[in-house]
mmCIF file of C-alpha atoms and ligand atoms in Angstrom:
data_model
loop_
_atom_site.group_PDB
_atom_site.id
_atom_site.type_symbol
_atom_site.label_atom_id
_atom_site.label_comp_id
_atom_site.label_asym_id
_atom_site.label_seq_id
_atom_site.Cartn_x
_atom_site.Cartn_y
_atom_site.Cartn_z
ATOM 1 C CA MET A 27 5.574 -3.653 29.873
ATOM 2 C CA THR A 28 8.351 -5.337 27.944
ATOM 3 C CA ASP A 29 10.107 -8.379 29.379
ATOM 4 C CA THR A 30 13.752 -7.350 28.969
ATOM 5 C CA THR A 31 15.023 -10.945 28.847
ATOM 6 C CA THR A 32 12.755 -12.039 25.995
ATOM 7 C CA GLY A 33 11.779 -8.696 24.463
ATOM 8 C CA THR A 34 8.155 -9.793 24.482
ATOM 9 C CA HIS A 35 5.266 -7.668 25.662
ATOM 10 C CA THR A 36 3.615 -8.675 28.908
ATOM 11 C CA GLY A 37 0.960 -11.363 28.497
ATOM 12 C CA THR A 38 0.609 -14.210 26.071
ATOM 13 C CA ALA A 39 0.093 -13.577 22.365
ATOM 14 C CA ALA A 40 -3.618 -13.907 23.110
ATOM 15 C CA GLN A 41 -3.506 -11.274 25.862
ATOM 16 C CA THR A 42 -1.252 -8.431 24.784
ATOM 17 C CA SER A 43 -1.774 -4.980 26.227
ATOM 18 C CA LEU A 44 -1.578 -2.310 23.556
ATOM 19 C CA THR A 45 -2.590 1.222 22.705
ATOM 20 C CA LEU A 46 -4.163 2.419 19.480
ATOM 21 C CA LEU A 47 -4.156 6.068 18.452
ATOM 22 C CA GLY A 48 -6.720 6.810 15.739
ATOM 23 C CA LEU A 49 -10.290 5.583 15.420
ATOM 24 C CA GLY A 50 -11.178 6.493 11.878
ATOM 25 C CA ASP A 51 -12.619 3.809 9.611
ATOM 26 C CA MET A 52 -9.387 1.804 9.633
ATOM 27 C CA GLY A 53 -8.504 2.304 13.297
ATOM 28 C CA THR A 54 -12.013 1.279 14.354
ATOM 29 C CA ALA A 55 -11.741 -1.918 12.297
ATOM 30 C CA LEU A 56 -8.338 -2.722 13.833
ATOM 31 C CA ALA A 57 -9.639 -2.070 17.355
ATOM 32 C CA ARG A 58 -12.583 -4.400 16.847
ATOM 33 C CA THR A 59 -10.338 -7.348 15.909
ATOM 34 C CA TRP A 60 -7.960 -6.902 18.837
ATOM 35 C CA LEU A 61 -10.859 -6.629 21.275
ATOM 36 C CA ALA A 62 -12.619 -9.647 19.772
ATOM 37 C CA ALA A 63 -9.380 -11.636 20.137
ATOM 38 C CA GLY A 64 -9.221 -10.817 23.850
ATOM 39 C CA HIS A 65 -6.401 -8.260 23.860
ATOM 40 C CA SER A 66 -6.332 -5.446 26.372
ATOM 41 C CA LEU A 67 -6.699 -2.289 24.284
ATOM 42 C CA THR A 68 -6.429 1.372 25.239
ATOM 43 C CA VAL A 69 -7.675 3.779 22.571
ATOM 44 C CA TRP A 70 -7.510 7.492 21.909
ATOM 45 C CA ASN A 71 -9.020 9.559 19.135
ATOM 46 C CA ARG A 72 -8.835 13.329 18.577
ATOM 47 C CA THR A 73 -12.633 13.432 18.293
ATOM 48 C CA PRO A 74 -13.659 11.564 21.473
ATOM 49 C CA ALA A 75 -17.097 10.450 20.211
ATOM 50 C CA LYS A 76 -15.475 7.868 17.942
ATOM 51 C CA ALA A 77 -14.234 5.976 21.014
ATOM 52 C CA ALA A 78 -17.784 5.008 21.975
ATOM 53 C CA ALA A 79 -17.908 1.916 19.754
ATOM 54 C CA PRO A 80 -14.598 0.354 20.896
ATOM 55 C CA ALA A 81 -15.446 1.291 24.503
ATOM 56 C CA SER A 82 -18.692 -0.664 24.231
ATOM 57 C CA GLU A 83 -16.630 -3.633 23.035
ATOM 58 C CA GLY A 84 -14.259 -3.457 26.015
ATOM 59 C CA ALA A 85 -11.575 -0.870 25.164
ATOM 60 C CA SER A 86 -10.251 1.539 27.780
ATOM 61 C CA VAL A 87 -10.575 5.103 26.542
ATOM 62 C CA ALA A 88 -7.674 7.430 27.360
ATOM 63 C CA PRO A 89 -8.437 11.123 27.876
ATOM 64 C CA SER A 90 -5.390 12.260 25.899
ATOM 65 C CA ALA A 91 -2.817 10.890 23.478
ATOM 66 C CA ALA A 92 -0.191 11.226 26.240
ATOM 67 C CA ALA A 93 -2.296 9.103 28.620
ATOM 68 C CA ALA A 94 -2.878 6.508 25.889
ATOM 69 C CA VAL A 95 0.860 6.270 25.155
ATOM 70 C CA ALA A 96 1.664 6.050 28.872
ATOM 71 C CA ALA A 97 -0.782 3.127 29.271
ATOM 72 C CA ASN A 98 1.221 0.593 27.220
ATOM 73 C CA ASP A 99 4.663 0.049 25.730
ATOM 74 C CA LEU A 100 3.195 -1.122 22.424
ATOM 75 C CA VAL A 101 1.586 1.850 20.666
ATOM 76 C CA VAL A 102 -0.065 1.451 17.255
ATOM 77 C CA LEU A 103 -0.876 4.562 15.227
ATOM 78 C CA CYS A 104 -3.491 4.703 12.489
ATOM 79 C CA LEU A 105 -3.979 8.380 11.720
ATOM 80 C CA LEU A 106 -4.689 10.308 8.557
ATOM 81 C CA ASP A 107 -1.145 11.180 7.492
ATOM 82 C CA ASP A 108 2.378 11.733 8.802
ATOM 83 C CA ALA A 109 1.593 15.305 9.865
ATOM 84 C CA SER A 110 -1.194 14.010 12.134
ATOM 85 C CA VAL A 111 1.249 11.529 13.696
ATOM 86 C CA GLY A 112 3.660 14.395 14.460
ATOM 87 C CA SER A 113 0.868 16.458 15.916
ATOM 88 C CA ALA A 114 -0.644 13.622 18.008
ATOM 89 C CA LEU A 115 2.731 12.608 19.512
ATOM 90 C CA ASP A 116 4.104 16.130 19.926
ATOM 91 C CA GLY A 117 5.789 16.544 23.329
ATOM 92 C CA ILE A 118 4.919 13.011 24.541
ATOM 93 C CA ASP A 119 7.589 10.926 26.282
ATOM 94 C CA LEU A 120 8.334 7.981 23.964
ATOM 95 C CA ALA A 121 11.334 6.519 25.807
ATOM 96 C CA GLY A 122 11.095 2.711 25.884
ATOM 97 C CA LYS A 123 8.003 2.661 23.670
ATOM 98 C CA ASP A 124 7.429 0.382 20.707
ATOM 99 C CA LEU A 125 5.753 2.381 17.940
ATOM 100 C CA VAL A 126 3.986 0.608 15.082
ATOM 101 C CA ASN A 127 2.872 3.255 12.622
ATOM 102 C CA LEU A 128 0.164 2.054 10.221
ATOM 103 C CA THR A 129 -0.486 5.574 8.931
ATOM 104 C CA THR A 130 0.013 5.844 5.171
ATOM 105 C CA GLY A 131 2.971 8.002 4.166
ATOM 106 C CA THR A 132 5.856 8.215 1.727
ATOM 107 C CA PRO A 133 9.071 6.210 2.173
ATOM 108 C CA ALA A 134 10.988 9.393 3.089
ATOM 109 C CA GLU A 135 8.357 10.311 5.674
ATOM 110 C CA ALA A 136 8.659 6.816 7.174
ATOM 111 C CA ARG A 137 12.466 7.061 7.370
ATOM 112 C CA ALA A 138 12.288 10.495 8.968
ATOM 113 C CA ARG A 139 9.609 9.313 11.422
ATOM 114 C CA ALA A 140 11.764 6.278 12.339
ATOM 115 C CA ALA A 141 14.774 8.500 13.039
ATOM 116 C CA TRP A 142 12.522 10.874 15.003
ATOM 117 C CA ALA A 143 11.187 7.968 17.115
ATOM 118 C CA GLU A 144 14.634 6.488 17.700
ATOM 119 C CA GLU A 145 15.992 9.873 18.840
ATOM 120 C CA ARG A 146 13.237 9.771 21.476
ATOM 121 C CA GLY A 147 14.256 6.276 22.657
ATOM 122 C CA ALA A 148 11.496 4.300 20.900
ATOM 123 C CA ARG A 149 11.699 1.286 18.610
ATOM 124 C CA TYR A 150 9.889 1.902 15.317
ATOM 125 C CA LEU A 151 8.083 -0.269 12.805
ATOM 126 C CA ASP A 152 6.333 1.239 9.802
ATOM 127 C CA GLY A 153 3.339 -0.407 8.167
ATOM 128 C CA GLY A 154 1.556 -0.118 4.840
ATOM 129 C CA ILE A 155 -1.943 -1.565 4.943
ATOM 130 C CA MET A 156 -2.967 -3.533 1.848
ATOM 131 C CA ALA A 157 -6.610 -3.859 2.838
ATOM 132 C CA THR A 158 -9.783 -1.879 3.246
ATOM 133 C CA PRO A 159 -11.483 -1.745 6.668
ATOM 134 C CA THR A 160 -13.993 -4.403 5.563
ATOM 135 C CA MET A 161 -11.076 -6.815 4.921
ATOM 136 C CA ILE A 162 -9.662 -6.347 8.433
ATOM 137 C CA GLY A 163 -10.251 -9.413 10.621
ATOM 138 C CA VAL A 164 -11.425 -11.411 7.595
ATOM 139 C CA PRO A 165 -8.480 -13.682 6.698
ATOM 140 C CA GLU A 166 -10.201 -15.052 3.583
ATOM 141 C CA ALA A 167 -10.366 -11.487 2.172
ATOM 142 C CA GLY A 168 -6.593 -11.698 1.607
ATOM 143 C CA GLY A 169 -5.652 -8.340 3.144
ATOM 144 C CA TYR A 170 -2.247 -7.908 4.753
ATOM 145 C CA VAL A 171 0.165 -5.272 6.016
ATOM 146 C CA PHE A 172 3.729 -4.626 4.829
ATOM 147 C CA TYR A 173 6.106 -3.895 7.711
ATOM 148 C CA SER A 174 9.627 -2.472 7.693
ATOM 149 C CA GLY A 175 12.006 -1.031 10.272
ATOM 150 C CA SER A 176 12.934 -2.758 13.523
ATOM 151 C CA HIS A 177 12.924 -6.509 12.863
ATOM 152 C CA ALA A 178 13.281 -7.179 16.592
ATOM 153 C CA LEU A 179 10.098 -5.198 17.208
ATOM 154 C CA PHE A 180 8.315 -7.005 14.386
ATOM 155 C CA GLU A 181 9.188 -10.371 15.901
ATOM 156 C CA THR A 182 8.197 -9.159 19.373
ATOM 157 C CA CYS A 183 4.695 -8.160 18.392
ATOM 158 C CA ARG A 184 4.119 -10.272 15.298
ATOM 159 C CA ALA A 185 1.364 -12.388 16.878
ATOM 160 C CA VAL A 186 -0.718 -9.379 17.847
ATOM 161 C CA LEU A 187 -0.073 -7.646 14.505
ATOM 162 C CA GLU A 188 -1.361 -10.725 12.694
ATOM 163 C CA VAL A 189 -4.747 -10.505 14.414
ATOM 164 C CA PRO A 190 -6.262 -7.875 12.057
ATOM 165 C CA ALA A 191 -4.501 -9.010 8.856
ATOM 166 C CA GLY A 192 -1.486 -10.931 7.580
ATOM 167 C CA ALA A 193 1.944 -9.419 8.300
ATOM 168 C CA ARG A 194 4.777 -9.275 5.727
ATOM 169 C CA PHE A 195 8.151 -7.910 6.830
ATOM 170 C CA VAL A 196 10.009 -6.341 3.892
ATOM 171 C CA GLY A 197 13.267 -5.231 5.488
ATOM 172 C CA GLY A 198 15.095 -3.055 7.956
ATOM 173 C CA ASN A 199 14.827 0.126 5.882
ATOM 174 C CA PRO A 200 11.811 1.828 7.500
ATOM 175 C CA GLY A 201 10.756 3.308 4.149
ATOM 176 C CA HIS A 202 10.310 -0.033 2.424
ATOM 177 C CA ALA A 203 6.838 -0.861 3.720
ATOM 178 C CA ALA A 204 5.558 2.439 2.300
ATOM 179 C CA LEU A 205 7.468 1.849 -0.922
ATOM 180 C CA HIS A 206 5.969 -1.619 -1.403
ATOM 181 C CA ASP A 207 2.526 -0.230 -0.564
ATOM 182 C CA VAL A 208 2.795 2.619 -3.095
ATOM 183 C CA ALA A 209 4.340 0.396 -5.803
ATOM 184 C CA LEU A 210 1.363 -1.969 -5.616
ATOM 185 C CA LEU A 211 -1.157 0.867 -5.465
ATOM 186 C CA SER A 212 0.499 2.608 -8.433
ATOM 187 C CA ALA A 213 0.181 -0.544 -10.534
ATOM 188 C CA MET A 214 -3.443 -0.814 -9.463
ATOM 189 C CA TRP A 215 -3.999 2.810 -10.496
ATOM 190 C CA GLY A 216 -2.678 2.073 -13.978
ATOM 191 C CA MET A 217 -5.014 -0.905 -14.205
ATOM 192 C CA PHE A 218 -8.000 1.195 -13.067
ATOM 193 C CA ALA A 219 -7.069 3.816 -15.686
ATOM 194 C CA GLY A 220 -7.031 1.211 -18.455
ATOM 195 C CA ILE A 221 -10.351 -0.249 -17.342
ATOM 196 C CA SER A 222 -11.904 3.246 -17.292
ATOM 197 C CA HIS A 223 -10.681 3.845 -20.846
ATOM 198 C CA ALA A 224 -12.120 0.513 -22.017
ATOM 199 C CA TYR A 225 -15.581 1.294 -20.592
ATOM 200 C CA ALA A 226 -15.491 4.790 -22.146
ATOM 201 C CA LEU A 227 -14.784 3.230 -25.564
ATOM 202 C CA ILE A 228 -18.034 1.228 -25.518
ATOM 203 C CA ALA A 229 -20.158 3.884 -23.812
ATOM 204 C CA ASP A 230 -22.136 4.920 -26.919
ATOM 205 C CA GLU A 231 -22.379 1.440 -28.424
ATOM 206 C CA ASP A 232 -24.803 -1.393 -28.077
ATOM 207 C CA ILE A 233 -22.409 -3.221 -25.752
ATOM 208 C CA ALA A 234 -23.370 -3.446 -22.093
ATOM 209 C CA PRO A 235 -20.588 -2.796 -19.541
ATOM 210 C CA LYS A 236 -21.669 -5.981 -17.769
ATOM 211 C CA ASP A 237 -21.029 -7.956 -20.967
ATOM 212 C CA LEU A 238 -17.555 -6.454 -21.392
ATOM 213 C CA ALA A 239 -16.725 -7.007 -17.699
ATOM 214 C CA PRO A 240 -15.958 -10.764 -17.770
ATOM 215 C CA LEU A 241 -13.935 -10.337 -20.964
ATOM 216 C CA LEU A 242 -11.886 -7.547 -19.381
ATOM 217 C CA SER A 243 -11.265 -9.603 -16.242
ATOM 218 C CA GLU A 244 -10.172 -12.616 -18.237
ATOM 219 C CA TRP A 245 -7.858 -10.544 -20.462
ATOM 220 C CA LEU A 246 -6.220 -8.723 -17.557
ATOM 221 C CA GLY A 247 -5.627 -12.092 -15.902
ATOM 222 C CA ALA A 248 -4.020 -13.448 -19.067
ATOM 223 C CA MET A 249 -1.759 -10.384 -19.336
ATOM 224 C CA ASN A 250 -0.584 -10.807 -15.753
ATOM 225 C CA PHE A 251 2.453 -12.684 -17.127
ATOM 226 C CA PHE A 252 4.032 -9.260 -17.805
ATOM 227 C CA VAL A 253 4.650 -8.756 -14.064
ATOM 228 C CA GLY A 254 7.130 -11.625 -13.848
ATOM 229 C CA ASN A 255 8.500 -11.160 -17.361
ATOM 230 C CA ALA A 256 9.411 -7.528 -16.776
ATOM 231 C CA ALA A 257 11.085 -8.419 -13.465
ATOM 232 C CA GLU A 258 13.260 -11.004 -15.205
ATOM 233 C CA ARG A 259 14.225 -8.590 -17.991
ATOM 234 C CA LEU A 260 15.045 -5.774 -15.556
ATOM 235 C CA THR A 261 17.250 -8.212 -13.624
ATOM 236 C CA SER A 262 19.059 -9.665 -16.649
ATOM 237 C CA GLY A 263 19.123 -6.500 -18.796
ATOM 238 C CA ASP A 264 17.964 -8.664 -21.713
ATOM 239 C CA PHE A 265 14.874 -7.011 -23.221
ATOM 240 C CA THR A 266 14.793 -8.944 -26.498
ATOM 241 C CA SER A 267 15.125 -12.718 -25.953
ATOM 242 C CA GLY A 268 11.895 -14.601 -26.543
ATOM 243 C CA VAL A 269 9.938 -11.470 -27.506
ATOM 244 C CA VAL A 270 6.814 -12.317 -29.513
ATOM 245 C CA SER A 271 5.138 -8.878 -29.422
ATOM 246 C CA ASN A 272 7.938 -6.536 -30.402
ATOM 247 C CA LEU A 273 8.084 -2.835 -29.631
ATOM 248 C CA ALA A 274 8.083 -1.694 -33.287
ATOM 249 C CA MET A 275 4.806 -3.586 -33.841
ATOM 250 C CA GLN A 276 3.350 -2.371 -30.526
ATOM 251 C CA VAL A 277 4.062 1.271 -31.389
ATOM 252 C CA VAL A 278 2.164 0.859 -34.681
ATOM 253 C CA GLY A 279 -0.604 -0.927 -32.760
ATOM 254 C CA SER A 280 -0.804 1.899 -30.246
ATOM 255 C CA GLY A 281 -1.667 4.239 -33.139
ATOM 256 C CA THR A 282 -4.731 2.059 -33.744
ATOM 257 C CA MET A 283 -5.634 2.427 -30.095
ATOM 258 C CA LEU A 284 -5.400 6.225 -30.254
ATOM 259 C CA ARG A 285 -7.371 6.448 -33.542
ATOM 260 C CA THR A 286 -10.075 4.169 -32.142
ATOM 261 C CA ALA A 287 -10.419 6.457 -29.133
ATOM 262 C CA ASP A 288 -10.781 9.382 -31.543
ATOM 263 C CA GLU A 289 -13.446 7.559 -33.582
ATOM 264 C CA GLN A 290 -15.383 6.721 -30.408
ATOM 265 C CA GLY A 291 -15.180 10.309 -29.125
ATOM 266 C CA VAL A 292 -13.038 9.283 -26.161
ATOM 267 C CA SER A 293 -10.162 11.287 -24.675
ATOM 268 C CA THR A 294 -6.740 9.634 -24.929
ATOM 269 C CA GLU A 295 -5.528 11.312 -21.732
ATOM 270 C CA LEU A 296 -5.224 8.059 -19.780
ATOM 271 C CA VAL A 297 -3.441 5.969 -22.400
ATOM 272 C CA ALA A 298 -1.426 8.580 -24.358
ATOM 273 C CA PRO A 299 1.367 9.012 -21.759
ATOM 274 C CA TYR A 300 2.235 5.315 -21.906
ATOM 275 C CA VAL A 301 2.089 5.318 -25.722
ATOM 276 C CA ASP A 302 4.443 8.337 -25.721
ATOM 277 C CA LEU A 303 6.958 6.457 -23.593
ATOM 278 C CA LEU A 304 6.939 3.458 -25.933
ATOM 279 C CA ARG A 305 7.387 5.754 -28.951
ATOM 280 C CA ARG A 306 10.321 7.522 -27.266
ATOM 281 C CA ARG A 307 11.986 4.217 -26.441
ATOM 282 C CA LEU A 308 11.675 3.071 -30.058
ATOM 283 C CA ALA A 309 12.716 6.433 -31.546
ATOM 284 C CA ALA A 310 15.882 6.552 -29.416
ATOM 285 C CA ASP A 311 17.329 3.597 -31.354
ATOM 286 C CA PRO A 312 14.874 1.769 -33.645
ATOM 287 C CA ALA A 313 17.405 -0.904 -34.633
ATOM 288 C CA ALA A 314 18.334 -1.717 -31.040
ATOM 289 C CA HIS A 315 14.937 -1.315 -29.389
ATOM 290 C CA GLY A 316 12.499 -2.394 -32.115
ATOM 291 C CA GLY A 317 12.825 -6.052 -31.117
ATOM 292 C CA GLU A 318 12.340 -5.473 -27.402
ATOM 293 C CA ASP A 319 9.157 -5.942 -25.434
ATOM 294 C CA THR A 320 7.691 -2.933 -23.580
ATOM 295 C CA THR A 321 9.841 -3.239 -20.419
ATOM 296 C CA GLY A 322 12.186 -0.473 -21.659
ATOM 297 C CA ALA A 323 9.568 2.108 -20.638
ATOM 298 C CA VAL A 324 10.752 1.573 -17.043
ATOM 299 C CA LEU A 325 14.167 3.001 -17.947
ATOM 300 C CA LEU A 326 12.630 6.178 -19.363
ATOM 301 C CA LEU A 327 10.599 6.815 -16.236
ATOM 302 C CA LYS A 328 13.629 7.043 -13.959
ATOM 303 C CA ARG A 329 14.607 10.703 -13.617
HETATM 304 P P1 LIG B 424 -10.256 8.350 8.467
HETATM 305 O O1 LIG B 424 -10.334 9.615 7.686
HETATM 306 O O2 LIG B 424 -11.495 7.542 8.660
HETATM 307 O O3 LIG B 424 -9.649 8.665 9.925
HETATM 308 C C1 LIG B 424 -8.549 9.538 10.075
HETATM 309 C C2 LIG B 424 -8.059 9.464 11.501
HETATM 310 O O4 LIG B 424 -6.958 10.371 11.663
HETATM 311 C C3 LIG B 424 -9.121 9.882 12.526
HETATM 312 O O5 LIG B 424 -8.917 9.136 13.692
HETATM 313 C C4 LIG B 424 -8.778 11.356 12.734
HETATM 314 O O6 LIG B 424 -9.248 11.875 13.923
HETATM 315 C C5 LIG B 424 -7.271 11.265 12.750
HETATM 316 N N1 LIG B 424 -6.612 12.542 12.547
HETATM 317 C C6 LIG B 424 -6.606 13.301 11.411
HETATM 318 N N2 LIG B 424 -5.857 14.408 11.606
HETATM 319 C C7 LIG B 424 -5.398 14.343 12.882
HETATM 320 C C8 LIG B 424 -4.567 15.191 13.681
HETATM 321 N N3 LIG B 424 -4.045 16.326 13.181
HETATM 322 N N4 LIG B 424 -4.275 14.805 14.939
HETATM 323 C C9 LIG B 424 -4.782 13.655 15.436
HETATM 324 N N5 LIG B 424 -5.582 12.812 14.752
HETATM 325 C C10 LIG B 424 -5.871 13.155 13.479
HETATM 326 O O7 LIG B 424 -9.107 7.486 7.788
HETATM 327 P P2 LIG B 424 -8.882 5.898 7.863
HETATM 328 O O8 LIG B 424 -9.099 5.436 9.252
HETATM 329 O O9 LIG B 424 -9.606 5.252 6.757
HETATM 330 O O10 LIG B 424 -7.334 5.834 7.500
HETATM 331 C C11 LIG B 424 -6.327 5.907 8.507
HETATM 332 C C12 LIG B 424 -5.004 5.527 7.859
HETATM 333 O O11 LIG B 424 -5.125 4.212 7.294
HETATM 334 C C13 LIG B 424 -4.646 6.480 6.692
HETATM 335 O O12 LIG B 424 -3.267 6.756 6.718
HETATM 336 C C14 LIG B 424 -5.030 5.682 5.468
HETATM 337 O O13 LIG B 424 -4.277 6.022 4.322
HETATM 338 C C15 LIG B 424 -4.728 4.251 5.943
HETATM 339 N N6 LIG B 424 -5.450 3.261 5.151
HETATM 340 C C16 LIG B 424 -6.809 3.344 5.021
HETATM 341 C C17 LIG B 424 -7.484 2.469 4.184
HETATM 342 C C18 LIG B 424 -8.976 2.550 4.010
HETATM 343 O O14 LIG B 424 -9.488 1.914 3.059
HETATM 344 N N7 LIG B 424 -9.707 3.267 4.845
HETATM 345 C C19 LIG B 424 -6.751 1.426 3.431
HETATM 346 C C20 LIG B 424 -5.341 1.381 3.689
HETATM 347 C C21 LIG B 424 -4.710 2.284 4.493
HETATM 348 P P3 LIG B 424 -10.699 12.576 13.997
HETATM 349 O O15 LIG B 424 -11.686 11.453 14.155
HETATM 350 O O16 LIG B 424 -10.607 13.470 15.145
HETATM 351 O O17 LIG B 424 -10.889 13.332 12.692
#
């Protein structure tokens, strides 16, 4: 139930009644934290056996997704992908419901799902989980969830959303939680790729991965300055002021990186695409771009 004067769900923050659809690894972790915090939780999962664990911890198990949605106004979804959300909610009356969708999807999928929910009379909040299941309910692990969409809904259920992990609202555009999520994961992917390349380089040498590990960590930490630097340059449009590692030098240096990979018998497939971008940026106008840092690669990526 929603109190129409305050917009809050029935019960105190410590006793919210909510429904969770999806008891995979992530859904099960979420359920555990809400139950441990004393919330009244109704769960549903396509494969009923997975409801046994939350049931033993106090959850009510609904026999169908429709029954689970009918049980509470606040309905959290944590399913595999957007298609599974469509299939789980197909034909269910969502009028007056508050949907919080923690299922990973693209920004466009989130916007379409928000419009779909609103057409059916529901408020919609999209979430992008920046945590693994083992980080859920462990504040010191630093996990959190990006939220976007209905700010009123976010404020209404913020306290209960903050039980499993921190909550960061990133705007009214429902696609922005997914976009923040994927931007961070994409940067992480690039970092993982670079680390993989580094370990491949030493694979046949008398250098133990565990000896390279602390050096890699320290170096990546020191290079973290690029995050803020690039943001400032993209904002100001000034790619040259204060540059101490210029693009012309870096392009020559990248040749050393590629030749070293060759010497070590290592594929350049992870690093070559980035080197190509830097070369293209320089080649487009060596006089203008030679004194820049590497931020100009961003401009070449935009199609
Ligand atoms: P799991 O693979 O463990 O669970 C998937 C869940 O989706 C199960 O409950 C499954 O039901 C359900 N499901 C799949 N297809 C359908 C369908 N067609 N109709 C109804 N239900 C369906 O995944 P996780 O729990 O790990 O992940 C859930 C969401 O959380 C994903 O979007 C994922 O990207 C996101 N996430 C996960 C993280 C992680 O580290 N695990 C980290 C951050 C985000 P059934 O049991 O019947 O198969």
